[in-house]
Coordinates of C-alpha atoms and ligand atoms in Angstrom, one line a residue:
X1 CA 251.4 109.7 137.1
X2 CA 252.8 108.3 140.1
X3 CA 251.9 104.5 140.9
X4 CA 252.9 102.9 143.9
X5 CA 253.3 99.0 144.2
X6 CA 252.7 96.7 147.0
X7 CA 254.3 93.6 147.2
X8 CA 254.7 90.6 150.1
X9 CA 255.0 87.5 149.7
X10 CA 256.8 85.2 147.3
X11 CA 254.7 84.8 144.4
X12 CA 253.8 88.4 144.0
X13 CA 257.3 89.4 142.5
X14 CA 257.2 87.8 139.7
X15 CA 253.6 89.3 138.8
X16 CA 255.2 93.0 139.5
X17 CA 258.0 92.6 137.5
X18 CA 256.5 93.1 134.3
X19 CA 253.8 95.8 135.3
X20 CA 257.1 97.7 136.5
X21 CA 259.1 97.3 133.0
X22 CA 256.1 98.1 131.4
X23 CA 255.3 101.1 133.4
X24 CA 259.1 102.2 132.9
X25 CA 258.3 102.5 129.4
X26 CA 255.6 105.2 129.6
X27 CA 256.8 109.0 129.6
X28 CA 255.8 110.7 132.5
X29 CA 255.5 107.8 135.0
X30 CA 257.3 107.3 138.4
X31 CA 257.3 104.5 140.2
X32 CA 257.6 104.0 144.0
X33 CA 258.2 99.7 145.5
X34 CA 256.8 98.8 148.7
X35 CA 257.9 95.0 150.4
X36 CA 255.8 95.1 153.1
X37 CA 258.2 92.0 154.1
X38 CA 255.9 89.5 154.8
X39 CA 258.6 86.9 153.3
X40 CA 261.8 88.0 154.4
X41 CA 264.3 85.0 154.1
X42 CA 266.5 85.2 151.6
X43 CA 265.2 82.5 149.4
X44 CA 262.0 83.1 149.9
X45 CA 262.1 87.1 148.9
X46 CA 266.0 88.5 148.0
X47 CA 267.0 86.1 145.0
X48 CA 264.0 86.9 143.1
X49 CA 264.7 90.5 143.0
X50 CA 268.7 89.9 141.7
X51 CA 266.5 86.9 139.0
X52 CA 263.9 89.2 137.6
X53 CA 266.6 91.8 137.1
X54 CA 264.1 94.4 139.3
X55 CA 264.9 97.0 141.3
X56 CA 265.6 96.8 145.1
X57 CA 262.4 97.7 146.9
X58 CA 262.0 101.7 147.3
X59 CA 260.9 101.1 151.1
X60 CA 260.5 98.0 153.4
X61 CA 257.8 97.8 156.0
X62 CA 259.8 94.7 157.6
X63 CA 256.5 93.2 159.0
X64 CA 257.6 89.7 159.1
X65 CA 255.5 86.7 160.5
X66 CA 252.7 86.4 162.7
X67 CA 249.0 85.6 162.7
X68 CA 246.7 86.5 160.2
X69 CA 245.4 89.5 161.7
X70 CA 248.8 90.3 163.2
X71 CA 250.5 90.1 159.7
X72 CA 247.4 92.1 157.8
X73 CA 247.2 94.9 161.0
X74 CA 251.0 95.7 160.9
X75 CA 250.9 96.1 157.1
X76 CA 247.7 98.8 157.5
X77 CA 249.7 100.3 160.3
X78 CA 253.0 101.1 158.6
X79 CA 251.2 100.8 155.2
X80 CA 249.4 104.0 156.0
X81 CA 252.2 106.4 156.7
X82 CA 253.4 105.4 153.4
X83 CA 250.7 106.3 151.3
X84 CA 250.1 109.7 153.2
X85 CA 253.2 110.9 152.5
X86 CA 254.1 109.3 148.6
X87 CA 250.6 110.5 147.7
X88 CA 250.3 108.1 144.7
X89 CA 247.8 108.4 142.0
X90 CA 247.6 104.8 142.3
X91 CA 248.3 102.1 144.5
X92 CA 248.9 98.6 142.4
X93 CA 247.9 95.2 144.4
X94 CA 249.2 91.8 143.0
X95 CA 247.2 88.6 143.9
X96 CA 245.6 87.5 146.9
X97 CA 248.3 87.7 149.7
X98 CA 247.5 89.2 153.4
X99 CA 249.8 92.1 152.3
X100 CA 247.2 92.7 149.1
X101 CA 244.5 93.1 151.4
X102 CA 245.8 95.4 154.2
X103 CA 247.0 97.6 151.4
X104 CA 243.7 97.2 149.6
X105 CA 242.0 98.8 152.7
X106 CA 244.3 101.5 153.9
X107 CA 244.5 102.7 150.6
X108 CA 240.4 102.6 150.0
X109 CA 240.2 104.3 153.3
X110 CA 242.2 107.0 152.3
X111 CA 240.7 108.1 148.9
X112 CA 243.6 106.7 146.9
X113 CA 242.9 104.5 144.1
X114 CA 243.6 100.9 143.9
X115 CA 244.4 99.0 140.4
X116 CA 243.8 94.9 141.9
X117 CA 245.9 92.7 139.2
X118 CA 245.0 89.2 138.9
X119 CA 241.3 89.7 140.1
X120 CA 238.4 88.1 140.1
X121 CA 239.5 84.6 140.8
X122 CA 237.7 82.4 143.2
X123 CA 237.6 78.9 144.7
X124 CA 234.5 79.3 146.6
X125 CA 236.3 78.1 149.6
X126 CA 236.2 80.5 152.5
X127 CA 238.4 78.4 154.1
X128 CA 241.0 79.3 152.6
X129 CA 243.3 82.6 153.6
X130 CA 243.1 83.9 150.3
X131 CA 239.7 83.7 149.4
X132 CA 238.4 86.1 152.0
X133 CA 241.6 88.1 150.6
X134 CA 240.0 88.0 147.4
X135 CA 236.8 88.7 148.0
X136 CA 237.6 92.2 150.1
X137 CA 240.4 93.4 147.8
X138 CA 238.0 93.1 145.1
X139 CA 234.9 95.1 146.5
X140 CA 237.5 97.6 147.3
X141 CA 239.8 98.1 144.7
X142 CA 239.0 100.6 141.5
X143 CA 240.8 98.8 138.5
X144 CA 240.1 95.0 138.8
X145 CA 242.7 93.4 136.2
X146 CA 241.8 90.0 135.3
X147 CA 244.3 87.2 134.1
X148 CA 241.1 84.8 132.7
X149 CA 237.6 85.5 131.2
X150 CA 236.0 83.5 134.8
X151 CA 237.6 86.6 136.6
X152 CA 235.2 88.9 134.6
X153 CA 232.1 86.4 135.2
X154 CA 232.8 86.1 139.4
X155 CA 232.8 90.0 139.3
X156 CA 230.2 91.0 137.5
X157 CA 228.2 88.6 139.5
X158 CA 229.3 89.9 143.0
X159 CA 228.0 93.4 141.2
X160 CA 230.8 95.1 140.3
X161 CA 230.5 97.2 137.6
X162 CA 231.3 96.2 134.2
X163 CA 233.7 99.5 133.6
X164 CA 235.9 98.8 136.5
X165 CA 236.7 95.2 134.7
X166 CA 239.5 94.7 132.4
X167 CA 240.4 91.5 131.0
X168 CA 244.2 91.8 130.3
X169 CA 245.6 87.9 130.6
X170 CA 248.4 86.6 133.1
X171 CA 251.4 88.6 134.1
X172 CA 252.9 85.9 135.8
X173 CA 253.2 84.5 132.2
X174 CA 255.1 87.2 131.2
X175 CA 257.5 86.3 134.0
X176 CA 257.6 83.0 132.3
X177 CA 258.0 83.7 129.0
X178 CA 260.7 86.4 129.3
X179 CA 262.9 84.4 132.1
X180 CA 262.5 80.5 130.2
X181 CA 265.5 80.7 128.3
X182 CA 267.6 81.7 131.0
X183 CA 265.9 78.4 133.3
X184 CA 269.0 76.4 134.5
X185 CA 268.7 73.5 137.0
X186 CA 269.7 73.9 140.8
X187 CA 273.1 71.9 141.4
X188 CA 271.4 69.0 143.1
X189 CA 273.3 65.7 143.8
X190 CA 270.8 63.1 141.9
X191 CA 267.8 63.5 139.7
X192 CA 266.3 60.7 137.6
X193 CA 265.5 60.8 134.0
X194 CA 261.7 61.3 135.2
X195 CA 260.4 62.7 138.5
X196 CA 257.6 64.2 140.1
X197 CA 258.0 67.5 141.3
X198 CA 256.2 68.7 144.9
X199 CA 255.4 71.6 146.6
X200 CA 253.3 71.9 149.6
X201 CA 251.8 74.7 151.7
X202 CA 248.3 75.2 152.2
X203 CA 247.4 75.3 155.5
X204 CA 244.4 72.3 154.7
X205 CA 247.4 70.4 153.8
X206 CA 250.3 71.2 155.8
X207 CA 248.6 72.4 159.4
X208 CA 246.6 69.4 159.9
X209 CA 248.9 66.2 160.8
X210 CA 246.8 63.2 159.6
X211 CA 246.6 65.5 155.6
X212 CA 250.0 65.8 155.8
X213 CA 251.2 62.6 157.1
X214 CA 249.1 61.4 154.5
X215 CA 250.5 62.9 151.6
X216 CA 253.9 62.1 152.5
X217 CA 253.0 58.8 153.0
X218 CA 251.7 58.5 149.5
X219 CA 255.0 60.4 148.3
X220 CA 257.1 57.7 149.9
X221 CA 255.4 55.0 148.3
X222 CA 255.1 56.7 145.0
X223 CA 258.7 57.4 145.1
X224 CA 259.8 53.4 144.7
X225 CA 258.6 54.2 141.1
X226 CA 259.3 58.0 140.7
X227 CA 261.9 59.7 142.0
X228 CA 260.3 63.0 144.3
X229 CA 261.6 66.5 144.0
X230 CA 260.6 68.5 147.0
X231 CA 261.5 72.0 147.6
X232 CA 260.2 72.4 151.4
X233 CA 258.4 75.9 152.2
X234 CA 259.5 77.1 155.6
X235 CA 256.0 76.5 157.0
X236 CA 256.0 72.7 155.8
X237 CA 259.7 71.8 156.9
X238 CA 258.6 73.0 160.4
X239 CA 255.2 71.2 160.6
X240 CA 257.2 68.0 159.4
X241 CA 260.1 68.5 162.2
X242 CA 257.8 68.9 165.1
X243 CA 255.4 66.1 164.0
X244 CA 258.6 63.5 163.8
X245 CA 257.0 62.4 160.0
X246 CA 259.1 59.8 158.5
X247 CA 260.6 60.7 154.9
X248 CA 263.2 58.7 153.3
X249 CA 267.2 59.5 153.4
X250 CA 267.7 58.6 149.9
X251 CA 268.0 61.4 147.6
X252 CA 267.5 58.7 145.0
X253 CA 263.9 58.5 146.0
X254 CA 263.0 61.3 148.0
X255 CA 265.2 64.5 147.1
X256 CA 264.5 67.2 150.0
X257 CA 265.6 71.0 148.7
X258 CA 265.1 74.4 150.5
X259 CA 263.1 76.6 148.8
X260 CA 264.0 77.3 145.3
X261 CA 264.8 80.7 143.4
X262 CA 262.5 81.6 140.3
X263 CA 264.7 80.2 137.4
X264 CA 266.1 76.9 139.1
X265 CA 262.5 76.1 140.2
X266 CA 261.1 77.0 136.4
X267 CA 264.2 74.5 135.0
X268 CA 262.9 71.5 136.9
X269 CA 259.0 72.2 135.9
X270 CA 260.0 72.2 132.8
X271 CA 261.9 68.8 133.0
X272 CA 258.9 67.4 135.5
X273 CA 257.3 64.2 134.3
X274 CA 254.6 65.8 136.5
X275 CA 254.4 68.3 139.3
X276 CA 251.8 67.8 142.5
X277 CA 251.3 70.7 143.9
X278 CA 248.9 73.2 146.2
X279 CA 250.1 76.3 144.7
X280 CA 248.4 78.9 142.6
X281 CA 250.5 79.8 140.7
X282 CA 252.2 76.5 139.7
X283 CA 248.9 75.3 138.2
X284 CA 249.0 78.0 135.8
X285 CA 252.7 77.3 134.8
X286 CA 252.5 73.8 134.2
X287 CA 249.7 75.0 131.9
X288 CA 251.3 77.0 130.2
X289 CA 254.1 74.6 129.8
X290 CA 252.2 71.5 129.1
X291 CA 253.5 69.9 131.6
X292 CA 251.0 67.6 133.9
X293 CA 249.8 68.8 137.5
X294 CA 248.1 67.2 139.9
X295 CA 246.9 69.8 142.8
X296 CA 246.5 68.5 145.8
X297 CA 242.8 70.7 146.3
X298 CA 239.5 70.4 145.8
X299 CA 239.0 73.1 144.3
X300 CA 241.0 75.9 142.3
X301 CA 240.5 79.4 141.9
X302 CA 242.1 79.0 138.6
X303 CA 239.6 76.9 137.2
X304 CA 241.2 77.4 132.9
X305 CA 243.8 75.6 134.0
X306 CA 241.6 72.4 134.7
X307 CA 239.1 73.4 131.6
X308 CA 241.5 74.4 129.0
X309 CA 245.2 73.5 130.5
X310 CA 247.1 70.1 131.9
X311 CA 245.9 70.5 135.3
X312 CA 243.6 67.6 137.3
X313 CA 242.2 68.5 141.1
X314 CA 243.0 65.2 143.0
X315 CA 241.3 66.6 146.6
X316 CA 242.0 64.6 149.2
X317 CA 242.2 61.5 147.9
X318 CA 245.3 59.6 147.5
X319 CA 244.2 56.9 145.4
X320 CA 243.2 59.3 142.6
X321 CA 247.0 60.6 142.8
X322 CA 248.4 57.2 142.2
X323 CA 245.9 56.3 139.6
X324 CA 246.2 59.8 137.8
X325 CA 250.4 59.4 138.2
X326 CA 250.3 56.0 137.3
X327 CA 248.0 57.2 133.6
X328 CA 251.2 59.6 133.3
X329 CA 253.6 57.3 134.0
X330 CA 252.1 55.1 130.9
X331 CA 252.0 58.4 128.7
X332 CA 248.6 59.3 129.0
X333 CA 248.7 62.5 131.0
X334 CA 246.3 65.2 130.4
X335 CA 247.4 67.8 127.5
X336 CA 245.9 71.0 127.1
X337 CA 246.2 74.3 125.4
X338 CA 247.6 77.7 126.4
X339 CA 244.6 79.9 127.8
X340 CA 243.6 83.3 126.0
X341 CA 246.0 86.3 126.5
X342 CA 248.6 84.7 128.1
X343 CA 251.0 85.3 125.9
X344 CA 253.8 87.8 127.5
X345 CA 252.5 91.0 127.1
X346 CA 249.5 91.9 129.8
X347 CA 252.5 93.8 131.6
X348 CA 252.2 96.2 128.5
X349 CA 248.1 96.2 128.5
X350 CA 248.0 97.7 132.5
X351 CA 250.2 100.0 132.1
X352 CA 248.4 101.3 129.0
X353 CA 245.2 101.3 131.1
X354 CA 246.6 103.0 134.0
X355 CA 248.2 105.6 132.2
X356 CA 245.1 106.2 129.6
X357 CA 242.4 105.8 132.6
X358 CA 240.4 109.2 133.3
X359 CA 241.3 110.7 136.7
X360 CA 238.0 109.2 138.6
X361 CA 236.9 105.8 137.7
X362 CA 232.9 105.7 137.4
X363 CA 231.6 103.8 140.2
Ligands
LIG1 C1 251.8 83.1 151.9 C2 250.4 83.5 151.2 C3 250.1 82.4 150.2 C4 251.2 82.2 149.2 C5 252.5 81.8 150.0 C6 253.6 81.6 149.0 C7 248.8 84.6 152.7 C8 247.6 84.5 153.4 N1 249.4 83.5 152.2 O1 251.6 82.0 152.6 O2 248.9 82.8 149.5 O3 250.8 81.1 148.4 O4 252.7 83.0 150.8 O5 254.7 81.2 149.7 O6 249.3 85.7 152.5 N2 258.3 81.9 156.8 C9 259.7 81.8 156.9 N3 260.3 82.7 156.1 C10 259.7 83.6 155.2 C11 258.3 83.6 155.2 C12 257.6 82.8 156.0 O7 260.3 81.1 157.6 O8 260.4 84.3 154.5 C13 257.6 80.9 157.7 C14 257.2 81.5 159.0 O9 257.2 80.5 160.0 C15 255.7 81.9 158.8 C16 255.2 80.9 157.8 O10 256.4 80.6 157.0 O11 255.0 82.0 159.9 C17 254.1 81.3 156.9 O12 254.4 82.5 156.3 P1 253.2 83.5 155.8 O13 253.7 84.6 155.1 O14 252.3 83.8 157.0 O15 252.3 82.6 154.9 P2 252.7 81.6 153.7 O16 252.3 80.2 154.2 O17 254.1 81.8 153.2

């Protein structure tokens, strides 16, 4: 069986990682890696391949940045010769990125079959990028691999069929699980016993000036009380350059990083009084952690980790963040509980379904 991965963007290595040590244990499998190179800086892509101890991608379609259609139309275009000549049995999608999607569809197009993990989640916000990545990767793909039992509900309500589902839990907890004892803490120059950890890059939050003058306005204050960890995305450091916004010098309050790698960035969550965030990802972390997260949305596609984990959705609105900070500040943050099946091994669980699935999926 020959399966053939697609990766992009930052938070899709850590969800391959396992699904390719998991595969490597099957007889009879080879493996091909494709970066289509959406990220491409160094700590945004390189230094989580030499953390998660993976192998160097097999073949890098260098696409780089541009608009959304730009981005998605250069990964069909050089996605395509790929998958003509490797001939895969399978083409494996992580997660809802603009390379998942242009993959999704070449692959479709061409008669190969596509195994989605982490699908069926939805915000019902088609605003957002990766909804409308969601939603067309899903109605394409054959395999639909789902991390949480509200995957399985949005599919089977969109009418996919229930043989195409499989609920197999989180592989970016397997990531986690395997690479916490090895967490160590970036060398930074300051951090206080207790600090809020931030990371910001939606585009409701970041593109718009008066959001994101008005979450950083709300960090500054916050900060006179709680020192603020920040690890800029590329995208958010640029938006705050050009609009001139005012952040504190004092890494005693406000403590500015460059993006993070994996196991420096899982240290400090770990350590977090409490991390505001916009991320996917990080919601699901901080759950599994037990650590408290407020996400700057209002609404999440990974709604277990408000139901059942220590997640809160603060929107918009800034005076729920202070309130909800100050109740953790006084020890009353939300608690929660690890969600089903995320417990390190869904890695294993796809790659016993790919290699035990029949040679046409019923559709
Ligand atoms: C992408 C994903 C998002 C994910 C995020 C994680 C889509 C639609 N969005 O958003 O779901 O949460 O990655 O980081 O696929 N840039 C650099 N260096 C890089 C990469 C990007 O400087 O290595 C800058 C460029 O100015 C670029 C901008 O960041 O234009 C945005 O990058 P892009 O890949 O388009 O989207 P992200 O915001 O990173």
């Amino acid at each position: 069986m020959k399966a053939l991965h697609v990766i992009g963007a930052r938070p899709n290595f850590m969800k391959v990682a396992p699904v390719l040590r998991a595969l490597d244990a099957q007889p009879g499998v080879t493996q091909v890696l494709v970066h289509t190179g959406q990220h491409y800086d160094r700590n945004m892509s390189d230094i989580f391949f030499e953390q998660l101890g993976m192998r160097a991608p097999d073949i890098n379609l260098g696409v780089g940045s541009g608009s959304h259609a730009v981005q998605t139309a250069q990964v069909m275009l050089r996605f395509e010769e790929v998958a003509l000549s490797e001939r895969p049995d399978w083409v494996i999608v992580y997660g809802d990125v603009n390379s998942t999607v242009a993959a999704t569809l070449v692959s479709a197009k061409l008669g190969v079959r596509v195994a989605h993990v982490e699908a069926g989640l939805r915000s019902g916000d088609r605003a957002m990028p990766e909804e409308l990545n969601r939603l067309v990767t899903d109605q394409l793909a054959d395999l639909l691999l789902t991390p949480s039992p509200d995957g399985d509900d949005n599919l089977r309500h969109e009418g996919i069929p229930a043989e195409r589902i499989r609920f197999v839990g989180n592989v970016m907890i397997d990531t986690l699980i395997r690479l916490l004892p090895q967490a160590v803490l970036p060398p930074v120059p300051t951090l206080a016993e207790k600090f809020a950890l931030v990371t910001l890059h939606r585009p409701s939050n970041v593109d718009e000036p008066a959001m994101l003058a008005s979450i950083l306005e709300t960090l500054v204050a916050v900060s006179r009380d709680l020192q603020i960890v920040f690890p800029i995305h590329p995208r958010t450091r640029a938006r705050i350059r050009d609009w001139g916004l005012p952040l504190p010098e004092d890494p005693a309050r406000v403590l500015l990083l460059d993006p993070l790698g994996y196991l420096e960035f899982l240290a400090l969550q770990r350590r977090a009084t409490v991390v505001i965030t916009d991320s996917g990802g990080i919601q699901e972390e901080t759950t599994y952690l037990g650590v408290p997260c407020l996400t700057v949305r209002e609404n999440t596609e990974r709604p277990v980790t408000v139901t059942e984990g220590t997640n809160i959705l603060v929107g918009r609105d800034m005076a729920l963040l202070r309130s909800a900070l100050t109740a953790i500040l006084a020890g009353q943050g939300k608690t929660g509980q690890i969600p089903a099946l995320w417990d390190g091994r869904a890695g294993e669980r796809i790659a016993e379904i790919l290699v035990g699935e029949p040679a046409v999926i019923g559709v």
